[in-house]
Amino acid sequence: MTGKKDFRLVLKSSGRRVVMHQPHTVGNPMGRLNNGDLLFLDDCLYSQYLFLKEHGKKLLSRGIGVVLGLSSFLVRDHSCSPDFVSVSSELHDRIHSGDMTALNGFMSVQEVKELLKGENVFLAFHGGTHLNLELDESLGKGKIDIAGDFRKDVSAGVGRLGELGFDTDIFIYPYAYDFFISDRILKEFGFRYIFAGRNSRRIEIEDLLK
């Protein structure tokens, strides 16, 4: 965790768990949030960075905690011009197709660290490469070893997380996909707070009233 912030207390006192991927496509995002909500910004997109820079103080004053879901291999080089237009699904599809220019749609390490200085902002690990294990399984790509692929991605991603200077015990499943032993694997790596599985009770911000 960052500094002396206690995610356990924030989680215990929070209300709804709300997910927002690309703020620029959501009409009146601040108006859709209630005081005390827990806001998940999965993927650490650059558009989310802009949103927090603009609204961070207001979120804090309203008691809204923020969780940044970082895939540790998906970060922008800070010297590259950021892309704040592309949406999450497009960026991940491009990356999985080998187009690494899509990394420009994500935050840089420096930007993530800047946001984590906020007393209501917490880091979550969102996998190493944002694997789409559900798609691989449904397409029947050879003999899929879901557990093995997941463990390798978590292991490599946690190592990369440390290289970047981050540490967290919060995990968010990429594509909201978990499987029968995934929680157990995550606990082996020290994750205590696990979200976006089948019992996570997160709400998409687009489903909330303006």
Short mmCIF file of C-alpha atoms in Angstrom, two decimals:
data_model
loop_
_atom_site.label_atom_id
_atom_site.label_comp_id
_atom_site.label_asym_id
_atom_site.label_seq_id
_atom_site.Cartn_x
_atom_site.Cartn_y
_atom_site.Cartn_z
CA MET A 1 0.00 0.00 0.00
CA THR A 2 1.05 3.60 -0.39
CA GLY A 3 2.07 5.52 2.73
CA LYS A 4 -0.18 5.05 5.78
CA LYS A 5 -3.41 4.75 3.84
CA ASP A 6 -5.59 1.87 5.02
CA PHE A 7 -7.65 0.34 2.24
CA ARG A 8 -9.42 -1.96 4.67
CA LEU A 9 -11.02 1.00 6.42
CA VAL A 10 -11.96 2.66 3.14
CA LEU A 11 -13.55 -0.54 1.87
CA LYS A 12 -15.43 -1.10 5.12
CA SER A 13 -16.95 2.38 5.11
CA SER A 14 -17.63 2.60 1.38
CA GLY A 15 -21.00 2.40 -0.33
CA ARG A 16 -21.36 1.22 -3.91
CA ARG A 17 -18.47 -0.16 -5.94
CA VAL A 18 -18.53 1.72 -9.24
CA VAL A 19 -16.39 1.00 -12.32
CA MET A 20 -15.45 3.64 -14.89
CA HIS A 21 -13.15 2.85 -17.80
CA GLN A 22 -13.15 5.91 -20.07
CA PRO A 23 -14.48 9.08 -18.40
CA HIS A 24 -14.69 11.03 -21.66
CA THR A 25 -17.45 8.72 -22.95
CA VAL A 26 -19.62 9.03 -19.81
CA GLY A 27 -22.08 11.89 -19.53
CA ASN A 28 -21.74 13.74 -16.22
CA PRO A 29 -19.63 11.12 -14.39
CA MET A 30 -19.39 13.15 -11.17
CA GLY A 31 -23.17 13.50 -11.10
CA ARG A 32 -23.58 9.73 -11.24
CA LEU A 33 -21.50 9.12 -8.11
CA ASN A 34 -22.81 9.14 -4.54
CA ASN A 35 -20.83 10.35 -1.56
CA GLY A 36 -18.90 7.44 -0.09
CA ASP A 37 -18.77 5.38 -3.28
CA LEU A 38 -15.65 3.37 -4.10
CA LEU A 39 -14.62 4.23 -7.67
CA PHE A 40 -12.60 1.73 -9.70
CA LEU A 41 -10.58 3.10 -12.61
CA ASP A 42 -9.59 -0.16 -14.28
CA ASP A 43 -6.64 -0.13 -16.72
CA CYS A 44 -4.98 3.19 -15.73
CA LEU A 45 -5.90 4.92 -18.98
CA TYR A 46 -4.58 8.39 -19.69
CA SER A 47 -8.16 9.70 -19.89
CA GLN A 48 -8.59 8.52 -16.28
CA TYR A 49 -5.48 10.45 -15.31
CA LEU A 50 -7.03 13.61 -16.76
CA PHE A 51 -10.28 12.90 -14.90
CA LEU A 52 -8.53 12.51 -11.54
CA LYS A 53 -6.41 15.59 -12.09
CA GLU A 54 -9.59 17.59 -12.64
CA HIS A 55 -11.85 16.03 -10.03
CA GLY A 56 -9.49 14.53 -7.43
CA LYS A 57 -10.11 17.13 -4.73
CA LYS A 58 -13.86 16.94 -5.21
CA LEU A 59 -13.80 13.14 -4.94
CA LEU A 60 -11.81 13.40 -1.72
CA SER A 61 -14.21 15.97 -0.24
CA ARG A 62 -17.13 13.66 -1.04
CA GLY A 63 -15.49 10.68 0.66
CA ILE A 64 -15.11 8.76 -2.60
CA GLY A 65 -12.20 6.33 -2.60
CA VAL A 66 -10.42 5.57 -5.88
CA VAL A 67 -8.76 2.32 -6.97
CA LEU A 68 -6.38 2.42 -9.94
CA GLY A 69 -6.20 -0.94 -11.72
CA LEU A 70 -2.70 -1.19 -13.21
CA SER A 71 -1.54 -3.91 -15.62
CA SER A 72 2.17 -3.66 -14.94
CA PHE A 73 3.39 -4.27 -18.51
CA LEU A 74 0.89 -1.81 -19.97
CA VAL A 75 2.34 1.61 -19.22
CA ARG A 76 3.17 4.48 -21.54
CA ASP A 77 6.70 5.76 -21.95
CA HIS A 78 6.49 9.17 -20.33
CA SER A 79 8.24 10.74 -23.33
CA CYS A 80 5.48 9.59 -25.72
CA SER A 81 2.48 11.74 -26.53
CA PRO A 82 -0.58 10.38 -24.69
CA ASP A 83 -3.75 9.17 -26.39
CA PHE A 84 -6.80 10.31 -24.39
CA VAL A 85 -9.41 9.39 -27.04
CA SER A 86 -9.17 5.62 -27.56
CA VAL A 87 -11.29 3.43 -25.32
CA SER A 88 -10.16 0.52 -23.19
CA SER A 89 -11.45 -2.31 -25.38
CA GLU A 90 -9.77 -0.88 -28.50
CA LEU A 91 -6.45 -0.43 -26.72
CA HIS A 92 -6.38 -3.96 -25.36
CA ASP A 93 -7.40 -5.47 -28.70
CA ARG A 94 -4.57 -3.60 -30.39
CA ILE A 95 -2.03 -4.72 -27.80
CA HIS A 96 -3.12 -8.36 -28.01
CA SER A 97 -2.70 -8.04 -31.79
CA GLY A 98 0.87 -6.82 -31.32
CA ASP A 99 0.32 -3.09 -31.84
CA MET A 100 2.31 -1.66 -28.95
CA THR A 101 1.62 1.94 -30.00
CA ALA A 102 -1.61 1.37 -28.06
CA LEU A 103 0.45 1.82 -24.90
CA ASN A 104 0.13 5.55 -25.52
CA GLY A 105 -3.45 5.29 -24.27
CA PHE A 106 -2.25 4.33 -20.77
CA MET A 107 -0.75 6.30 -17.91
CA SER A 108 2.99 6.48 -17.46
CA VAL A 109 4.64 5.25 -14.27
CA GLN A 110 5.23 8.86 -13.25
CA GLU A 111 1.55 9.70 -13.65
CA VAL A 112 0.43 6.70 -11.60
CA LYS A 113 2.82 7.67 -8.81
CA GLU A 114 1.57 11.24 -8.94
CA LEU A 115 -2.04 10.14 -8.49
CA LEU A 116 -1.17 7.77 -5.66
CA LYS A 117 -0.11 10.74 -3.57
CA GLY A 118 -3.82 11.38 -3.06
CA GLU A 119 -4.93 10.15 0.35
CA ASN A 120 -8.04 8.51 -1.14
CA VAL A 121 -6.26 6.82 -4.09
CA PHE A 122 -5.08 3.20 -3.97
CA LEU A 123 -3.26 0.94 -6.40
CA ALA A 124 -4.58 -2.44 -7.53
CA PHE A 125 -2.78 -5.00 -9.68
CA HIS A 126 -4.77 -5.73 -12.86
CA GLY A 127 -2.62 -8.55 -14.17
CA GLY A 128 0.65 -8.31 -16.00
CA THR A 129 -0.59 -8.13 -19.59
CA HIS A 130 -4.40 -8.01 -19.14
CA LEU A 131 -4.86 -11.59 -20.33
CA ASN A 132 -8.17 -12.54 -21.92
CA LEU A 133 -8.32 -16.08 -20.59
CA GLU A 134 -12.07 -16.39 -21.13
CA LEU A 135 -11.65 -15.72 -24.86
CA ASP A 136 -8.74 -18.15 -25.14
CA GLU A 137 -10.82 -20.83 -23.45
CA SER A 138 -13.90 -20.23 -25.59
CA LEU A 139 -11.86 -20.35 -28.82
CA GLY A 140 -10.23 -23.59 -27.71
CA LYS A 141 -6.68 -22.46 -28.50
CA GLY A 142 -4.89 -25.77 -28.28
CA LYS A 143 -4.80 -27.32 -24.84
CA ILE A 144 -5.46 -24.29 -22.72
CA ASP A 145 -3.88 -24.30 -19.27
CA ILE A 146 -5.94 -21.48 -17.76
CA ALA A 147 -4.47 -21.85 -14.28
CA GLY A 148 -0.91 -22.12 -15.58
CA ASP A 149 -1.22 -19.12 -17.89
CA PHE A 150 -2.82 -17.08 -15.14
CA ARG A 151 -0.13 -17.97 -12.60
CA LYS A 152 2.66 -17.09 -15.07
CA ASP A 153 1.06 -13.73 -15.85
CA VAL A 154 0.57 -12.89 -12.18
CA SER A 155 4.10 -13.96 -11.28
CA ALA A 156 5.73 -11.96 -14.07
CA GLY A 157 3.41 -9.03 -13.50
CA VAL A 158 4.11 -8.86 -9.77
CA GLY A 159 7.83 -8.90 -10.51
CA ARG A 160 7.39 -6.05 -12.98
CA LEU A 161 5.26 -4.19 -10.44
CA GLY A 162 8.16 -4.24 -8.00
CA GLU A 163 10.61 -3.09 -10.67
CA LEU A 164 8.37 -0.06 -11.26
CA GLY A 165 8.41 0.75 -7.55
CA PHE A 166 4.85 -0.37 -6.74
CA ASP A 167 3.37 -2.73 -4.17
CA THR A 168 -0.23 -3.65 -3.46
CA ASP A 169 -2.40 -6.40 -2.00
CA ILE A 170 -5.44 -5.45 -4.12
CA PHE A 171 -6.25 -7.35 -7.33
CA ILE A 172 -8.79 -6.69 -10.09
CA TYR A 173 -9.50 -9.48 -12.59
CA PRO A 174 -8.92 -8.45 -16.22
CA TYR A 175 -12.15 -8.76 -18.22
CA ALA A 176 -13.88 -9.58 -14.90
CA TYR A 177 -12.99 -13.23 -15.47
CA ASP A 178 -12.16 -15.59 -12.63
CA PHE A 179 -12.12 -19.39 -12.48
CA PHE A 180 -12.29 -22.12 -9.90
CA ILE A 181 -8.83 -21.74 -8.31
CA SER A 182 -7.91 -18.19 -9.35
CA ASP A 183 -8.59 -16.67 -5.92
CA ARG A 184 -6.40 -19.32 -4.33
CA ILE A 185 -3.55 -18.53 -6.71
CA LEU A 186 -3.84 -14.82 -5.94
CA LYS A 187 -3.73 -15.45 -2.20
CA GLU A 188 -0.48 -17.37 -2.71
CA PHE A 189 0.96 -14.11 -4.06
CA GLY A 190 -0.28 -12.15 -1.05
CA PHE A 191 -3.41 -10.52 -2.47
CA ARG A 192 -6.02 -9.88 0.22
CA TYR A 193 -8.64 -7.81 -1.62
CA ILE A 194 -9.88 -9.34 -4.87
CA PHE A 195 -12.41 -7.67 -7.19
CA ALA A 196 -14.24 -8.18 -10.49
CA GLY A 197 -14.90 -11.85 -9.88
CA ARG A 198 -18.39 -13.29 -10.00
CA ASN A 199 -19.24 -12.07 -6.47
CA SER A 200 -17.64 -8.64 -6.69
CA ARG A 201 -20.89 -6.61 -6.90
CA ARG A 202 -19.33 -3.84 -8.98
CA ILE A 203 -21.56 -1.50 -10.98
CA GLU A 204 -20.71 0.03 -14.35
CA ILE A 205 -21.04 3.82 -14.14
CA GLU A 206 -22.98 3.81 -17.40
CA ASP A 207 -25.74 1.90 -15.58
CA LEU A 208 -26.21 4.67 -12.99
CA LEU A 209 -28.56 7.61 -13.31
CA LYS A 210 -27.03 10.93 -14.28
#
